[in-house]
Short mmCIF file of C-alpha atoms in Angstrom, two decimals:
data_model
loop_
_atom_site.label_atom_id
_atom_site.label_comp_id
_atom_site.label_asym_id
_atom_site.label_seq_id
_atom_site.Cartn_x
_atom_site.Cartn_y
_atom_site.Cartn_z
CA MET A 48 -73.42 207.78 110.59
CA ASN A 49 -72.99 206.57 107.02
CA LEU A 50 -74.50 203.29 105.85
CA ALA A 51 -71.20 201.38 105.59
CA GLU A 52 -70.20 202.27 109.17
CA TRP A 53 -73.64 201.25 110.44
CA ALA A 54 -73.45 197.95 108.56
CA ARG A 55 -70.05 197.05 109.99
CA ALA A 56 -71.25 197.92 113.51
CA GLN A 57 -74.20 195.55 113.03
CA GLY A 58 -72.03 192.74 111.62
CA VAL A 59 -73.55 193.06 108.15
CA SER A 60 -71.77 193.53 104.86
CA PRO A 61 -72.04 197.10 103.52
CA HIS A 62 -73.22 195.62 100.19
CA THR A 63 -76.07 193.85 101.99
CA ALA A 64 -77.03 197.03 103.86
CA TYR A 65 -77.06 198.97 100.58
CA ARG A 66 -79.27 196.29 98.99
CA TRP A 67 -81.63 196.53 101.98
CA PHE A 68 -81.74 200.32 101.51
CA ARG A 69 -82.58 199.92 97.80
CA GLU A 70 -85.27 197.33 98.56
CA GLY A 71 -86.72 199.41 101.40
CA THR A 72 -86.05 196.71 104.03
CA LEU A 73 -83.31 198.48 105.99
CA PRO A 74 -84.37 198.21 109.67
CA VAL A 75 -83.36 201.81 110.50
CA PRO A 76 -84.29 205.16 108.91
CA ALA A 77 -81.79 206.24 106.25
CA THR A 78 -81.58 209.11 103.78
CA ARG A 79 -79.63 209.52 100.54
CA VAL A 80 -77.73 212.82 100.78
CA GLY A 81 -75.58 212.50 97.69
CA PRO A 82 -75.03 210.24 94.72
CA ARG A 83 -72.90 207.85 96.82
CA THR A 84 -73.70 208.86 100.40
CA ILE A 85 -76.45 207.39 102.56
CA LEU A 86 -76.81 208.53 106.16
CA VAL A 87 -78.42 206.33 108.80
CA ASN A 88 -80.38 208.00 111.59
CA VAL A 89 -79.18 205.95 114.59
CA GLU A 90 -80.85 208.27 117.13
CA ALA A 91 -84.31 207.41 115.80
CA ASN A 92 -83.63 203.71 116.28
CA ALA A 93 -80.70 202.83 118.54
CA GLY A 94 -80.50 199.19 117.47
CA PRO A 95 -81.25 197.12 114.42
CA GLY A 96 -84.76 196.57 115.80
CA PRO A 97 -86.68 193.35 116.10
CA VAL A 98 -86.15 190.94 113.27
CA ALA A 99 -89.05 188.67 112.37
CA GLY A 100 -88.15 185.07 111.75
CA VAL A 101 -85.00 184.46 113.79
CA GLY A 102 -83.67 180.90 113.80
CA LEU A 103 -81.19 179.89 116.51
CA TYR A 104 -78.64 177.14 115.84
CA ALA A 105 -76.33 175.44 118.33
CA ARG A 106 -73.98 172.51 117.72
CA VAL A 107 -71.36 170.49 119.55
CA SER A 108 -69.14 167.74 118.19
CA SER A 109 -69.66 164.99 120.77
CA HIS A 110 -72.18 163.79 123.34
CA ASP A 111 -69.87 164.59 126.27
CA GLN A 112 -70.29 168.31 125.37
CA LYS A 113 -74.06 168.25 125.99
CA ALA A 114 -73.76 170.87 128.77
CA ASP A 115 -72.11 173.25 126.29
CA LEU A 116 -74.97 172.64 123.85
CA ASP A 117 -77.50 173.67 126.50
CA ARG A 118 -75.40 176.74 127.37
CA GLN A 119 -75.29 177.79 123.69
CA VAL A 120 -79.07 177.50 123.34
CA ALA A 121 -79.58 179.49 126.55
CA ARG A 122 -77.21 182.26 125.44
CA LEU A 123 -78.79 182.50 121.98
CA SER A 124 -82.29 182.58 123.47
CA ARG A 125 -81.29 185.24 126.01
CA TRP A 126 -79.76 187.40 123.24
CA ALA A 127 -82.89 187.11 121.09
CA ALA A 128 -85.18 187.96 124.01
CA GLN A 129 -83.10 191.00 125.02
CA ALA A 130 -83.05 192.27 121.44
CA GLY A 131 -86.82 191.73 121.08
CA HIS A 132 -86.50 189.34 118.13
CA VAL A 133 -89.19 186.86 117.19
CA VAL A 134 -87.71 183.34 117.36
CA VAL A 135 -89.48 180.97 114.98
CA ARG A 136 -87.13 177.99 115.26
CA ILE A 137 -84.45 176.66 117.60
CA GLU A 138 -82.28 173.77 116.44
CA SER A 139 -79.48 172.12 118.38
CA GLU A 140 -77.57 168.98 117.51
CA VAL A 141 -74.57 166.83 118.25
CA ALA A 142 -72.71 166.46 114.97
CA SER A 143 -69.36 167.04 113.33
CA GLY A 144 -68.72 170.48 111.87
CA MET A 145 -66.89 168.82 108.98
CA ASN A 146 -69.92 166.81 107.94
CA GLY A 147 -72.44 168.47 105.65
CA SER A 148 -75.26 166.05 106.38
CA ARG A 149 -76.57 167.64 109.56
CA THR A 150 -80.34 167.28 109.46
CA LYS A 151 -81.20 170.00 111.97
CA ALA A 152 -78.93 172.59 110.31
CA ARG A 153 -80.47 171.74 106.95
CA ARG A 154 -83.97 172.00 108.39
CA LEU A 155 -83.20 175.44 109.84
CA LEU A 156 -81.63 176.73 106.61
CA ALA A 157 -84.50 175.39 104.50
CA ASP A 158 -87.25 176.96 106.62
CA PRO A 159 -88.63 179.95 104.68
CA LYS A 160 -89.91 181.55 107.92
CA VAL A 161 -86.30 181.92 109.16
CA THR A 162 -85.00 185.21 107.79
CA THR A 163 -82.02 185.47 110.17
CA VAL A 164 -79.86 182.55 111.31
CA VAL A 165 -78.07 183.21 114.61
CA VAL A 166 -75.09 181.19 115.90
CA GLU A 167 -72.82 181.77 118.88
CA HIS A 168 -69.55 181.22 116.98
CA ARG A 169 -69.03 180.90 113.24
CA ASP A 170 -67.58 177.40 113.61
CA ARG A 171 -70.84 176.18 115.20
CA LEU A 172 -72.44 176.44 111.76
CA GLY A 173 -69.54 174.63 110.09
CA ARG A 174 -65.80 174.25 110.18
CA MET A 175 -65.28 175.42 106.62
CA ASN A 176 -66.95 177.60 103.99
CA THR A 177 -69.41 179.35 106.29
CA GLU A 178 -68.93 182.41 104.07
CA LEU A 179 -70.69 180.47 101.30
CA VAL A 180 -73.67 179.82 103.57
CA ALA A 181 -73.78 183.53 104.48
CA ALA A 182 -73.65 184.47 100.79
CA ALA A 183 -76.44 182.03 99.93
CA LEU A 184 -78.58 183.44 102.74
CA SER A 185 -77.85 186.98 101.58
CA ALA A 186 -78.86 186.12 98.02
CA SER A 187 -82.32 185.19 99.29
CA SER A 188 -82.64 188.36 101.45
CA ARG A 189 -81.72 186.46 104.60
CA ARG A 190 -78.68 186.83 106.80
CA LEU A 191 -76.32 185.11 109.21
CA VAL A 192 -75.59 186.71 112.59
CA VAL A 193 -72.58 185.53 114.61
CA LEU A 194 -72.74 186.68 118.23
CA ASP A 195 -69.07 186.16 119.07
CA ASP A 196 -67.07 186.66 115.89
CA GLY A 197 -63.91 187.66 117.77
CA GLU A 198 -62.32 184.21 117.91
CA VAL A 199 -60.17 184.69 114.85
CA ASP A 200 -60.15 188.13 113.22
CA ASP A 201 -57.26 187.68 110.82
CA ASP A 202 -58.24 186.12 107.48
CA LEU A 203 -54.88 184.41 107.07
CA VAL A 204 -55.16 182.78 110.50
CA TRP A 205 -58.73 181.67 109.74
CA ASP A 206 -57.63 180.17 106.42
CA MET A 207 -54.78 178.34 108.14
CA VAL A 208 -57.16 176.89 110.75
CA GLU A 209 -59.47 175.65 107.98
CA VAL A 210 -56.62 174.05 106.04
CA LEU A 211 -55.18 172.38 109.15
CA THR A 212 -58.62 171.13 110.17
CA SER A 213 -59.16 169.67 106.72
CA PHE A 214 -55.76 167.94 106.65
CA CYS A 215 -56.19 166.58 110.18
CA ALA A 216 -59.65 165.28 109.28
CA ARG A 217 -58.20 163.33 106.40
CA LEU A 218 -55.24 162.02 108.38
CA TYR A 219 -56.83 161.25 111.73
CA GLY A 220 -60.54 161.01 111.10
CA ARG A 221 -63.18 163.67 111.35
CA ARG A 222 -63.94 163.25 115.06
CA SER A 223 -60.52 164.31 116.33
CA ALA A 224 -59.66 166.81 113.59
CA LYS A 225 -60.55 169.89 115.63
CA ASP A 226 -58.36 168.90 118.58
CA ARG A 227 -55.41 167.95 116.42
CA ALA A 228 -55.66 171.17 114.39
CA ARG A 229 -55.73 173.20 117.61
CA LYS A 230 -52.70 171.32 118.97
CA ALA A 231 -50.84 171.85 115.69
CA LEU A 232 -51.52 175.60 115.85
CA GLU A 233 -50.38 175.75 119.48
CA ALA A 234 -47.19 173.86 118.59
CA ALA A 235 -46.54 176.22 115.68
CA ALA A 236 -47.09 179.27 117.91
CA HIS A 237 -44.70 178.04 120.63
CA GLY A 238 -42.19 176.40 118.41
#
């Protein structure tokens, strides 16, 4: 399998996988077979292998969703254990995804021992601009892993959700922005 295909299957950008290959930190054996072709030996290592320094992050918006917070932490921990990853930090908090001053998320992102940040859904890390966080992590040889990235696969739909969430937050307050954005999308889909 070529490096780009392997990267997409692992949820990693092909550029990041190529950088890992150049730096010698690619978690699977790979060989350069041409000037632009790198083949990954997936038989030698069926998965991405254990990653040292995994940080798990779970978030809900309100205190009445505490059960969901516990479920997120359990699912993240189960995934890490099954994959054989070394978890160095688990952070969970009740906070708005629109607010950037979340102390536990900041603590997790600032911890140099955390080389991989794992969230259940992309919007658990933040409602907007999570791609910037992923790029910042990548720039420091770290990465973001989203377990269930299938919520919204179309970029245009994702952009629309972000814009609606932002407008609703300004109009109705940050706490109810998510629900109002979801209702607006449902109305637009049925109307």
